[in-house]
PDB file of C-alpha atoms and ligand atoms in Angstrom:
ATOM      1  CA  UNK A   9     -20.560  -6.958   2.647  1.00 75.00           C
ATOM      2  CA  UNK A  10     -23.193  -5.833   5.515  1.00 80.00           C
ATOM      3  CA  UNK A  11     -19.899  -6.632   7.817  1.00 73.00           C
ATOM      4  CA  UNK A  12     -17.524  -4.511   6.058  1.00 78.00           C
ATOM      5  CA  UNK A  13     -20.478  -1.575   6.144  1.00 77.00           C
ATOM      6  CA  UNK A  14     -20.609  -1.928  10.035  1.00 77.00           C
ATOM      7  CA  UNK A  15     -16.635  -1.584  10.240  1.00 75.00           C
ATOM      8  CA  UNK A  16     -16.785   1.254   7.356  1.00 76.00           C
ATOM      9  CA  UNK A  17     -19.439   3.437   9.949  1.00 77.00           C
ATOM     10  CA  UNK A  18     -17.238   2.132  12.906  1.00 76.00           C
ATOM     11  CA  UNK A  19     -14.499   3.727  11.713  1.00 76.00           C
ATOM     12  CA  UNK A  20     -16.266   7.050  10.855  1.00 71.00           C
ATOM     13  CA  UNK A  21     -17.786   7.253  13.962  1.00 68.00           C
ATOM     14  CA  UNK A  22     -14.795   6.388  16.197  1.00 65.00           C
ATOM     15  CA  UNK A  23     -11.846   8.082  13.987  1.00 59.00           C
ATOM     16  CA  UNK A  24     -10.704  10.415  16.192  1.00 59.00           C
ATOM     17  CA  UNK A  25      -7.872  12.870  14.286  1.00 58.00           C
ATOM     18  CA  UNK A  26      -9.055  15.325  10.877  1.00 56.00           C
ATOM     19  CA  UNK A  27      -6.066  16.574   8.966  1.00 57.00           C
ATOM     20  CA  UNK A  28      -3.577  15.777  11.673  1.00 56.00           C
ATOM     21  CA  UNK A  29      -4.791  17.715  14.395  1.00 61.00           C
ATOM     22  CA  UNK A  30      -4.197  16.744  17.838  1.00 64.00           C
ATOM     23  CA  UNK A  31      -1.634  13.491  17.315  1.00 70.00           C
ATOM     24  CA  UNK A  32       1.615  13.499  18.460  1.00 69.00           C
ATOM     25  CA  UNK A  33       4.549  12.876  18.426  1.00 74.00           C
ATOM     26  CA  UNK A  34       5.292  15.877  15.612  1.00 82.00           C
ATOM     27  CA  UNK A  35       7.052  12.940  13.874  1.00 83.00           C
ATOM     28  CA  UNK A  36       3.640  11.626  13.090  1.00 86.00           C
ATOM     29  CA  UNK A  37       1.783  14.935  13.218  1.00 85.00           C
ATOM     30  CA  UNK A  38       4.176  15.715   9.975  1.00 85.00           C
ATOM     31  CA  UNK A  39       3.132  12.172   8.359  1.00 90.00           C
ATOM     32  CA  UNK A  40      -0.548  12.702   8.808  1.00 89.00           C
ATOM     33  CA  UNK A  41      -0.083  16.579   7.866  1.00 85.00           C
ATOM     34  CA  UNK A  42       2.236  16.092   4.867  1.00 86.00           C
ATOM     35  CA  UNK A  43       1.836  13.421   3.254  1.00 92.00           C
ATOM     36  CA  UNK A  44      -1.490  11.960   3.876  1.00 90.00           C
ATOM     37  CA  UNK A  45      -3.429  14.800   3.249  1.00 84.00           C
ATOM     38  CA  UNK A  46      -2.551  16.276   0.356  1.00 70.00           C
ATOM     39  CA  UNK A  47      -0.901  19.752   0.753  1.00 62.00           C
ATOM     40  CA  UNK A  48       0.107  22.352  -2.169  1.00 57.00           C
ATOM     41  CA  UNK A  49       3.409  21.421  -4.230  1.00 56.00           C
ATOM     42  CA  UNK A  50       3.572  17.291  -3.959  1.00 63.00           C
ATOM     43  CA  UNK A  51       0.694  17.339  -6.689  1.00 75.00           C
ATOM     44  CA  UNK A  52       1.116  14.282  -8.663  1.00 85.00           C
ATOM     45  CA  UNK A  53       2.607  13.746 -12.205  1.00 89.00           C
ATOM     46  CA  UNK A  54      -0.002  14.390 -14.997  1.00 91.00           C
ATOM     47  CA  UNK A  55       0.915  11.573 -17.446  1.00 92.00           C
ATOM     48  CA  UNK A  56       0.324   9.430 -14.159  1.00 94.00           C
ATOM     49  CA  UNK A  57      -3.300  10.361 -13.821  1.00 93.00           C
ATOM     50  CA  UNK A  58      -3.897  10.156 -17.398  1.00 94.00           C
ATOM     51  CA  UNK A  59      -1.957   6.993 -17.657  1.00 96.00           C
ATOM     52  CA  UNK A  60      -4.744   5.431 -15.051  1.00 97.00           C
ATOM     53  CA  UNK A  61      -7.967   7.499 -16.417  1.00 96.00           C
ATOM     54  CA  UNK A  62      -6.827   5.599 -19.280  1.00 97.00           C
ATOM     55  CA  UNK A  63      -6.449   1.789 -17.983  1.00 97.00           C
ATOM     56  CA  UNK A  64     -10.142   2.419 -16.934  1.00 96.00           C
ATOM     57  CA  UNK A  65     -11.536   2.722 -20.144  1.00 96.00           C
ATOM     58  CA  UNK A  66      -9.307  -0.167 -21.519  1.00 97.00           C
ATOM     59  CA  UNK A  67     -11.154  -2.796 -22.920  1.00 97.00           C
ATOM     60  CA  UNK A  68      -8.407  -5.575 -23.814  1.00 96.00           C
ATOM     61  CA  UNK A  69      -9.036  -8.852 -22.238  1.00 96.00           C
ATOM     62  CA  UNK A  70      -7.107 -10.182 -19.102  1.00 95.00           C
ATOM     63  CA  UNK A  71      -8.077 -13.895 -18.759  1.00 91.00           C
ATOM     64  CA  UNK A  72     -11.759 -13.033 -17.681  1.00 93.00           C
ATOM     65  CA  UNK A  73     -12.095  -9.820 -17.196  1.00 96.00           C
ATOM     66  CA  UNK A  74     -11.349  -6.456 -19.058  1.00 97.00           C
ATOM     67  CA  UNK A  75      -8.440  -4.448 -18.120  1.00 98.00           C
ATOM     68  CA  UNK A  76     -10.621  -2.033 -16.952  1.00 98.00           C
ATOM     69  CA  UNK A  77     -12.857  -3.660 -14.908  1.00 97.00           C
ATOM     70  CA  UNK A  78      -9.426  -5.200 -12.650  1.00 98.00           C
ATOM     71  CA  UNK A  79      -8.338  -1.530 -12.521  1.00 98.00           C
ATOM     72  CA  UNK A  80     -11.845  -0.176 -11.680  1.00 97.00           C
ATOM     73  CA  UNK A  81     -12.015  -3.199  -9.133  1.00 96.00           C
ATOM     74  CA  UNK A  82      -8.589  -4.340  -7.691  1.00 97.00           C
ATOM     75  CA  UNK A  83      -6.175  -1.882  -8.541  1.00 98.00           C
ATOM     76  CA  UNK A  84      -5.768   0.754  -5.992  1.00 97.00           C
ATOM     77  CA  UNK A  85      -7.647   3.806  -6.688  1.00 96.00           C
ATOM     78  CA  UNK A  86      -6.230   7.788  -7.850  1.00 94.00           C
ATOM     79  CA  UNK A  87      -6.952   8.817  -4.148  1.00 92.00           C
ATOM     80  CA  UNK A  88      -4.768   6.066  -2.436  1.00 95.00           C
ATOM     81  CA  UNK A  89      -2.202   5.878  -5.587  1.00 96.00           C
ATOM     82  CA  UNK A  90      -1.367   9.528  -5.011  1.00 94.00           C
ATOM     83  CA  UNK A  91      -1.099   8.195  -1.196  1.00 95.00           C
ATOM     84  CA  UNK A  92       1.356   5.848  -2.276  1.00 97.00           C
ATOM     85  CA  UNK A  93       3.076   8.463  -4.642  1.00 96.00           C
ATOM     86  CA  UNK A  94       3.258  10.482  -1.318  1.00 94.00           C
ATOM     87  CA  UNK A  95       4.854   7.862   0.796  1.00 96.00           C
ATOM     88  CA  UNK A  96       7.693   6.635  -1.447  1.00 97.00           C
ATOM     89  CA  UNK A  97       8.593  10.360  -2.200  1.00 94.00           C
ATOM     90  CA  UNK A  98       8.435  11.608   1.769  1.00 93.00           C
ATOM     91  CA  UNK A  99      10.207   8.799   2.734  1.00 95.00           C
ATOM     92  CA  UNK A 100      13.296   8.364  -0.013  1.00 96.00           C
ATOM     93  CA  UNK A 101      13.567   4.512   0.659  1.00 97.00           C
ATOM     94  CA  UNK A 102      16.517   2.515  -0.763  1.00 97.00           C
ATOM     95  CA  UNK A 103      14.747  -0.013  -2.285  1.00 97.00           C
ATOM     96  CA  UNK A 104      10.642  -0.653  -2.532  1.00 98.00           C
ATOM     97  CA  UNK A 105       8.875  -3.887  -2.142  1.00 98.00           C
ATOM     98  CA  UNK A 106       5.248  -4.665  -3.507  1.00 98.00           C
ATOM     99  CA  UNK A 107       3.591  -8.152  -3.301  1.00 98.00           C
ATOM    100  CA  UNK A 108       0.815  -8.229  -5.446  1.00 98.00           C
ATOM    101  CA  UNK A 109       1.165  -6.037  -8.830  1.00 98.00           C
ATOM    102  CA  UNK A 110      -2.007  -6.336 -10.142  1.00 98.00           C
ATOM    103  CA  UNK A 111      -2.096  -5.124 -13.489  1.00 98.00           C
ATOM    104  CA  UNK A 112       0.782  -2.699 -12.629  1.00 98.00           C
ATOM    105  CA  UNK A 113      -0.787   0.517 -11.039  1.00 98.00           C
ATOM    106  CA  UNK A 114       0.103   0.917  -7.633  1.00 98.00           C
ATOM    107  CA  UNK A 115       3.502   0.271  -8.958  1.00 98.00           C
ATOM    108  CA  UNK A 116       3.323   3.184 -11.307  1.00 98.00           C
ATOM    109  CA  UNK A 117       2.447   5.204  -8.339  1.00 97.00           C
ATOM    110  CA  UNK A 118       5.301   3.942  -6.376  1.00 98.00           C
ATOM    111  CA  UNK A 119       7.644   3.560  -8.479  1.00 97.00           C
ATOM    112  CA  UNK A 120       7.096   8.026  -9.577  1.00 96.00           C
ATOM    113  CA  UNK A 121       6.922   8.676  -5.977  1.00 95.00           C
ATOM    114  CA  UNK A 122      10.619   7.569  -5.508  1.00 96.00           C
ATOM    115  CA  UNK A 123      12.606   6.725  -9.076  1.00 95.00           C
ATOM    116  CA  UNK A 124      16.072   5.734  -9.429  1.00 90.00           C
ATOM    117  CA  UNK A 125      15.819   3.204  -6.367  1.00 97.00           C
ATOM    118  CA  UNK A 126      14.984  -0.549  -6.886  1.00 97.00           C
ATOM    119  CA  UNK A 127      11.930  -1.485  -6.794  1.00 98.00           C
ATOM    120  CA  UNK A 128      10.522  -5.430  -6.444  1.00 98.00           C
ATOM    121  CA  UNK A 129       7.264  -6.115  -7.022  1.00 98.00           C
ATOM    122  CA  UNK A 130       5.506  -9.887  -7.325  1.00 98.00           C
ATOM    123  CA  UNK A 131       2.610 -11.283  -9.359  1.00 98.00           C
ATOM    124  CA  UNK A 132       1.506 -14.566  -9.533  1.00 98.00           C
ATOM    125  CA  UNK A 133      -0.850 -14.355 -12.794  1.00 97.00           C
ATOM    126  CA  UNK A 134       1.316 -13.989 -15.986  1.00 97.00           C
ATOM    127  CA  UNK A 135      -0.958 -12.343 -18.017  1.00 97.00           C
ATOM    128  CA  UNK A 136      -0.753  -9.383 -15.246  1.00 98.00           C
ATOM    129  CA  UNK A 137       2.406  -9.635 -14.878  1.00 98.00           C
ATOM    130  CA  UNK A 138       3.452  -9.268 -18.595  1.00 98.00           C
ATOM    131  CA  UNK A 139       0.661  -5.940 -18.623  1.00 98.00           C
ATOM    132  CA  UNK A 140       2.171  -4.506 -15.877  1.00 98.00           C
ATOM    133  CA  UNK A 141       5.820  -4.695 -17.220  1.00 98.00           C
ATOM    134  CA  UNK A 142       4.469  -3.573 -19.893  1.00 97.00           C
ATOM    135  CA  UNK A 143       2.621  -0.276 -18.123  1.00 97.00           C
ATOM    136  CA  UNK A 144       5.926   0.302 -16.331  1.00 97.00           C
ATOM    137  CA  UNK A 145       7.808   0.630 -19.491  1.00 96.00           C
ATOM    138  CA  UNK A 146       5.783   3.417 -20.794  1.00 95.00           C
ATOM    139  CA  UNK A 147       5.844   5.057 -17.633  1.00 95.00           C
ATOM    140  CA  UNK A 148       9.865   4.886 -18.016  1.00 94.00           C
ATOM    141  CA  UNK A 149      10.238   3.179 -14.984  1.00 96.00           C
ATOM    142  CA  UNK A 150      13.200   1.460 -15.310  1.00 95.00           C
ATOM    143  CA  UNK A 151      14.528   0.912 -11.789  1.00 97.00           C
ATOM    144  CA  UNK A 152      10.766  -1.573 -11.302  1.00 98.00           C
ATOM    145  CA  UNK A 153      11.444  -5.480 -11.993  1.00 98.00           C
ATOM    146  CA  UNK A 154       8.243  -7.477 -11.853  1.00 98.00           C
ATOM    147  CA  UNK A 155       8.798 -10.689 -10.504  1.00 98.00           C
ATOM    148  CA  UNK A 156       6.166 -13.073 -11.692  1.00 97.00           C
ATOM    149  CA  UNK A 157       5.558 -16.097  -9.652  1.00 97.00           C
ATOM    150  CA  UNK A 158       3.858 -17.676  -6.282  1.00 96.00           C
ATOM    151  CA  UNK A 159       4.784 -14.990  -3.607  1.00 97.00           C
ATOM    152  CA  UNK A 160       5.887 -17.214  -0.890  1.00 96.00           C
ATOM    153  CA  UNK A 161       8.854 -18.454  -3.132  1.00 97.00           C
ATOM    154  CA  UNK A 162       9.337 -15.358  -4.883  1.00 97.00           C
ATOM    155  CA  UNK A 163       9.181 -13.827  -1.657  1.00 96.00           C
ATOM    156  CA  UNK A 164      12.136 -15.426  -0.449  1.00 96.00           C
ATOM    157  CA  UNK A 165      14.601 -14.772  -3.314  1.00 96.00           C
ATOM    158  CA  UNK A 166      13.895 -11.327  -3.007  1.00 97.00           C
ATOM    159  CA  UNK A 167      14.208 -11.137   1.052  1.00 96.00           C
ATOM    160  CA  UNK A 168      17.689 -11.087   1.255  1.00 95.00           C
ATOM    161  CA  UNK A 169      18.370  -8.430  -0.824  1.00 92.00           C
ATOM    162  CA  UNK A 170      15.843  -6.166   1.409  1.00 91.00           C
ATOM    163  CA  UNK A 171      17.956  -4.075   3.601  1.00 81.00           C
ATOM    164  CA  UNK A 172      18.447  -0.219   5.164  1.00 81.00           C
ATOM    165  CA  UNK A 173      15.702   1.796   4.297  1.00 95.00           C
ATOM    166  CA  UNK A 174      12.692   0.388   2.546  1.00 97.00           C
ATOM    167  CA  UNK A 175       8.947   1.057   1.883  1.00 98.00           C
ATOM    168  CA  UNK A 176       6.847  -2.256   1.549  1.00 98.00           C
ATOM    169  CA  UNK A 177       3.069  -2.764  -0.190  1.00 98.00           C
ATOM    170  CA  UNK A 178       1.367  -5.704   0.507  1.00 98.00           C
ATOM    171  CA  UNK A 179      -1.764  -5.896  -1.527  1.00 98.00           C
ATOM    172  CA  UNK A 180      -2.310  -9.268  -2.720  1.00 96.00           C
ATOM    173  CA  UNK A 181      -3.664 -12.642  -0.742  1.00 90.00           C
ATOM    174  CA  UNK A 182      -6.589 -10.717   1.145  1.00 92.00           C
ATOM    175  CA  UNK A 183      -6.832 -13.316   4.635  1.00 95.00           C
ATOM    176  CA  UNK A 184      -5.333 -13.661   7.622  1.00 97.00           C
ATOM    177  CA  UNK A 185      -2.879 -16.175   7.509  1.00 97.00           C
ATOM    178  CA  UNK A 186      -0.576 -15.246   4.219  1.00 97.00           C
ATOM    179  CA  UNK A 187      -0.663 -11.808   5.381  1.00 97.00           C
ATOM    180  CA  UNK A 188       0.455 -12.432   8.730  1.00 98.00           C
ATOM    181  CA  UNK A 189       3.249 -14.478   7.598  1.00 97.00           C
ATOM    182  CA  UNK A 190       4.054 -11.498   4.862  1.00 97.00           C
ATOM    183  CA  UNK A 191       4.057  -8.750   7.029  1.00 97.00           C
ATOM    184  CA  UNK A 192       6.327 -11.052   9.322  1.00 97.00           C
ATOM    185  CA  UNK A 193       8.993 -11.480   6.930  1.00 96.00           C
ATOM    186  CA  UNK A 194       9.014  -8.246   5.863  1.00 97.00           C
ATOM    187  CA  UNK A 195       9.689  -6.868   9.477  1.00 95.00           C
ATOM    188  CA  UNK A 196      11.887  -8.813  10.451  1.00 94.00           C
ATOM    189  CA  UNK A 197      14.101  -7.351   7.423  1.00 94.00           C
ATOM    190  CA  UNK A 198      13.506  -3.795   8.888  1.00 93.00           C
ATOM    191  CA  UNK A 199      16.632  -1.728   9.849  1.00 90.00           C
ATOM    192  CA  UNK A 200      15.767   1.715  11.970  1.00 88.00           C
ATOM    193  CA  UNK A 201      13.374   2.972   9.895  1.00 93.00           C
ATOM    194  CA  UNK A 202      10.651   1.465   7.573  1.00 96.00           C
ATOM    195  CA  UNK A 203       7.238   1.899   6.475  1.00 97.00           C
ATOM    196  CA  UNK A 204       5.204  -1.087   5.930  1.00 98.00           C
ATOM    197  CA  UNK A 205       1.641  -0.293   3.741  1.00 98.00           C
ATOM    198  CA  UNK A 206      -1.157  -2.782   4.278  1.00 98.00           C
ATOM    199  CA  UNK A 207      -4.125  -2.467   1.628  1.00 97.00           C
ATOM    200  CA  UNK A 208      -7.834  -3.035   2.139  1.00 95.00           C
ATOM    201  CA  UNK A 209      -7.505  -4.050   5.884  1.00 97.00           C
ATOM    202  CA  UNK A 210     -10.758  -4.745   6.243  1.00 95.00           C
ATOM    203  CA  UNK A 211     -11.739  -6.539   3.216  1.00 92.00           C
ATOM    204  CA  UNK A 212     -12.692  -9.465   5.081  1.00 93.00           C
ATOM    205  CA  UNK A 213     -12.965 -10.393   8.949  1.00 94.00           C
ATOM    206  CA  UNK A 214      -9.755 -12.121   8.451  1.00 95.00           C
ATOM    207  CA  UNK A 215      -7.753  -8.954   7.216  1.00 97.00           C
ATOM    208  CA  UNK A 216      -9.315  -7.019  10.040  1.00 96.00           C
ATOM    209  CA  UNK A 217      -7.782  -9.405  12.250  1.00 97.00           C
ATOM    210  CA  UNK A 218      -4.782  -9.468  10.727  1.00 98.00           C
ATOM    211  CA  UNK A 219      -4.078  -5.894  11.163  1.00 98.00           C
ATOM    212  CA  UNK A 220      -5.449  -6.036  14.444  1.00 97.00           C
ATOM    213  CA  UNK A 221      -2.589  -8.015  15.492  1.00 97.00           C
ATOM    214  CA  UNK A 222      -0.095  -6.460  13.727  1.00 98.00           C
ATOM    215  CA  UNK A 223      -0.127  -3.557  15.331  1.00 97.00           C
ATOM    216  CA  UNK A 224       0.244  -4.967  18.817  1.00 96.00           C
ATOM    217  CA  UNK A 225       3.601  -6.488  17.569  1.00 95.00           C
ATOM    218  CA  UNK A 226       6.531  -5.050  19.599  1.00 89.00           C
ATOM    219  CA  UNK A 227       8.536  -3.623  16.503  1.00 86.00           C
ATOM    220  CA  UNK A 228       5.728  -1.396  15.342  1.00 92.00           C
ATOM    221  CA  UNK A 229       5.715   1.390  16.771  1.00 87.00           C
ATOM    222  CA  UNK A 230       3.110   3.968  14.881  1.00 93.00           C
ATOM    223  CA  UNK A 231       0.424   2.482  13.090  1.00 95.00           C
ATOM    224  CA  UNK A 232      -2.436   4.461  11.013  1.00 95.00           C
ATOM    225  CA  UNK A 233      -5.416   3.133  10.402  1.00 95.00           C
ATOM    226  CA  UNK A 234      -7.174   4.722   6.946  1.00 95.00           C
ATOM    227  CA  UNK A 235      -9.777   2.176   6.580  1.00 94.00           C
ATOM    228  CA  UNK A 236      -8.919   0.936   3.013  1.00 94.00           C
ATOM    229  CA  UNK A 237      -5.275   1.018   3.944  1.00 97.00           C
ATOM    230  CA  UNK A 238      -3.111   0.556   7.289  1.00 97.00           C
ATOM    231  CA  UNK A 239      -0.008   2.350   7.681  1.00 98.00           C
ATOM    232  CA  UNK A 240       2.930   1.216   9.787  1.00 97.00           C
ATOM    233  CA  UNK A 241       5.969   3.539  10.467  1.00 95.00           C
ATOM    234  CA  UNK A 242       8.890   1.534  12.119  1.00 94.00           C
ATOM    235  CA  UNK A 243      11.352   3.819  14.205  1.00 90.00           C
ATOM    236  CA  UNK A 244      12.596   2.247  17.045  1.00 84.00           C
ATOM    237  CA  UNK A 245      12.909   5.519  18.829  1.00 86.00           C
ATOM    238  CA  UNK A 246       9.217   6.195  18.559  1.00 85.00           C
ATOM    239  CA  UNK A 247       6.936   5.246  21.500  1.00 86.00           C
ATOM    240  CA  UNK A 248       4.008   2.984  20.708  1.00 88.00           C
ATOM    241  CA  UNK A 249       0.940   5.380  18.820  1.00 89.00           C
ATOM    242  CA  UNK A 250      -2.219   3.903  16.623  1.00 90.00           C
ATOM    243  CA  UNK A 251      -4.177   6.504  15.397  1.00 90.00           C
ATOM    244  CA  UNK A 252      -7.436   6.104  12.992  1.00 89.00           C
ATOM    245  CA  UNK A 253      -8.096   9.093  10.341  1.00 86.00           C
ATOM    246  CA  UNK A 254     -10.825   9.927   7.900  1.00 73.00           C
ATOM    247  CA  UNK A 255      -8.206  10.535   5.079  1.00 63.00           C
TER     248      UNK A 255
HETATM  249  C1  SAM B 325      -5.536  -6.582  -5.450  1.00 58.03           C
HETATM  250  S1  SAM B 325      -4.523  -7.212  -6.720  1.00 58.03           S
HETATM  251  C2  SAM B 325      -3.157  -6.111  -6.704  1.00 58.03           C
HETATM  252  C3  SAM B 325      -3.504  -4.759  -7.216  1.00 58.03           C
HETATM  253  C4  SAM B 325      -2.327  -3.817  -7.321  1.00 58.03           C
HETATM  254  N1  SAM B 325      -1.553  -3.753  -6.087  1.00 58.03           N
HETATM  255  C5  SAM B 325      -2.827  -2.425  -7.648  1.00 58.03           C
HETATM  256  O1  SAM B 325      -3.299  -1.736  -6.741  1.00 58.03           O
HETATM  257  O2  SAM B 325      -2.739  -2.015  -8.794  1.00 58.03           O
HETATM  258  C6  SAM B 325      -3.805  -8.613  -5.940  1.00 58.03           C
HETATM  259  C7  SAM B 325      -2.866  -9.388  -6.846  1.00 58.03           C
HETATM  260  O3  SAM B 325      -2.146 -10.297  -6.034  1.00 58.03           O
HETATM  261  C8  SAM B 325      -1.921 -11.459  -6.780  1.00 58.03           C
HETATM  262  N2  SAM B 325      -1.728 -12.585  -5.846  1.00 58.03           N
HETATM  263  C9  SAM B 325      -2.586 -13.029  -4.902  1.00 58.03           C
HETATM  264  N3  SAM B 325      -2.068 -14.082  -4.253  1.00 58.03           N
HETATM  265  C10 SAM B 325      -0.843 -14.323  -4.794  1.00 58.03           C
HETATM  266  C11 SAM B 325       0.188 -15.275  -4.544  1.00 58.03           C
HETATM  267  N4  SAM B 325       0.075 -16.201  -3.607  1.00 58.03           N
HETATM  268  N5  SAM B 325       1.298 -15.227  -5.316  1.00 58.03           N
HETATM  269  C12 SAM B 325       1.457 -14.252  -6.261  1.00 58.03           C
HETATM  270  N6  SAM B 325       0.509 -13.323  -6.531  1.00 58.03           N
HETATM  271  C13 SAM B 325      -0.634 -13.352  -5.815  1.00 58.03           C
HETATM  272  C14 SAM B 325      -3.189 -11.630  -7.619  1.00 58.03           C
HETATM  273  O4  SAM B 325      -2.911 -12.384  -8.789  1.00 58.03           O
HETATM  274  C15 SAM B 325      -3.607 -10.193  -7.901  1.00 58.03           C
HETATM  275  O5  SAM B 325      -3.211  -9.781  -9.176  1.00 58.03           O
END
């Protein structure tokens, strides 16, 4: 905890961009300026927000805990959701890839941002996994199959139908190893463009290392650091840029 403080004022102090100004190229100038700050017009869906507000206050039991603790605790939060919203609807992917559903919300949000695409998303609890197909169904999200199962196997069904354009979430085993061997096999499955979302990348000294090394792999190319989440935009024609922002 007093670690993840130290990184937390870290990154305040040495964040170097606000609202986009001063990064280049303009390709990521428009990312920062677009879509991670939230500008008039790509306000997100009412019945979303209200759908979450909701989960909060929900007090049905999930194994252990109530539904809305996980969503107060684990799930990602309105802020970053509408991030997410943001991403799959700047980006118009083919097909969207989430490992770790949780109890369904971050797929709500990605699955708005960009509907009528497929969209693959794996959860190893089946309790969670039946809520969350569930919560997509009232959200009318039709295109969103919930795979439930141990990622690494899951994983690899679902691989080779990941082609062209894709966005992918990975938000489930928080340490270094899985997610280094996730993020792997996800890139190596990336065509010209991508975008590759890594969630709370510094939960834990091994996450922050994780990311670390990610982005000094050769095929990423931009990577954004927002504290609870890392962004990586794959374009091969896009010279080598890390930037940290205060989002
Ligand atoms: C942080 S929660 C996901 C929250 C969700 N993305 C959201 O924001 O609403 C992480 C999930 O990953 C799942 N998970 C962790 N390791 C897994 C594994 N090896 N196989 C399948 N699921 C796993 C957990 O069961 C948990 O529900």
């Amino acid at each position: 905890m007093v670690w993840r403080i130290i990184k937390y004022l870290e990154h305040q102090l040495y964040r170097r961009h606000r609202k986009g100004r001063g990064i280049h190229p303009p390709y990521l100038f428009s990312f920062v300026h677009d879509v991670v700050f939230n500008t008039p017009g790509t306000d997100i869906p009412h019945e979303i927000s209200e759908m979450h507000r909701n989960l909060w206050k929900d007090r049905t039991m999930i194994g252990e805990r109530t539904v809305g603790s996980f969503v107060c605790g684990s799930s990602v939060s309105p802020r970053y959701g509408e991030l997410l919203f943001r991403i799959t609807r700047w980006f118009c992917p083919d097909m969207i890839l989430e490992l770790g559903t949780g109890l369904g919300v971050s797929t709500m949000y990605l699955g708005q941002g960009y509907p009528g695409v497929p969209l693959h998303s794996i959860e190893g609890n089946t309790e969670r996994a039946a809520f969350a197909a569930q919560l997509v169904c009232r959200c009318h999200l039709e295109q969103v199959s919930i795979h439930w199962g141990d990622l690494d196997r899951k994983l690899e069904e679902i691989l080779p139908q990941l082609d062209g354009r894709f966005v992918a979430f990975v938000d489930a085993n928080h340490s270094y190893e899985p997610t280094i061997r996730y993020v792997r096999a996800i890139l190596e499955k990336a065509g010209d463009e991508a975008v590759i979302i890594m969630d709370d990348i510094y939960w834990s000294r091994g996450m922050s290392r994780a990311w670390k090394e990610v982005i000094s792999w050769p095929g990423i190319s931009v990577s954004i650091d927002l504290f609870h989440m890392g962004i990586l935009l794959l374009r091969k024609d896009l010279n080598k840029a890390h930037v940290k922002i205060k989002s």
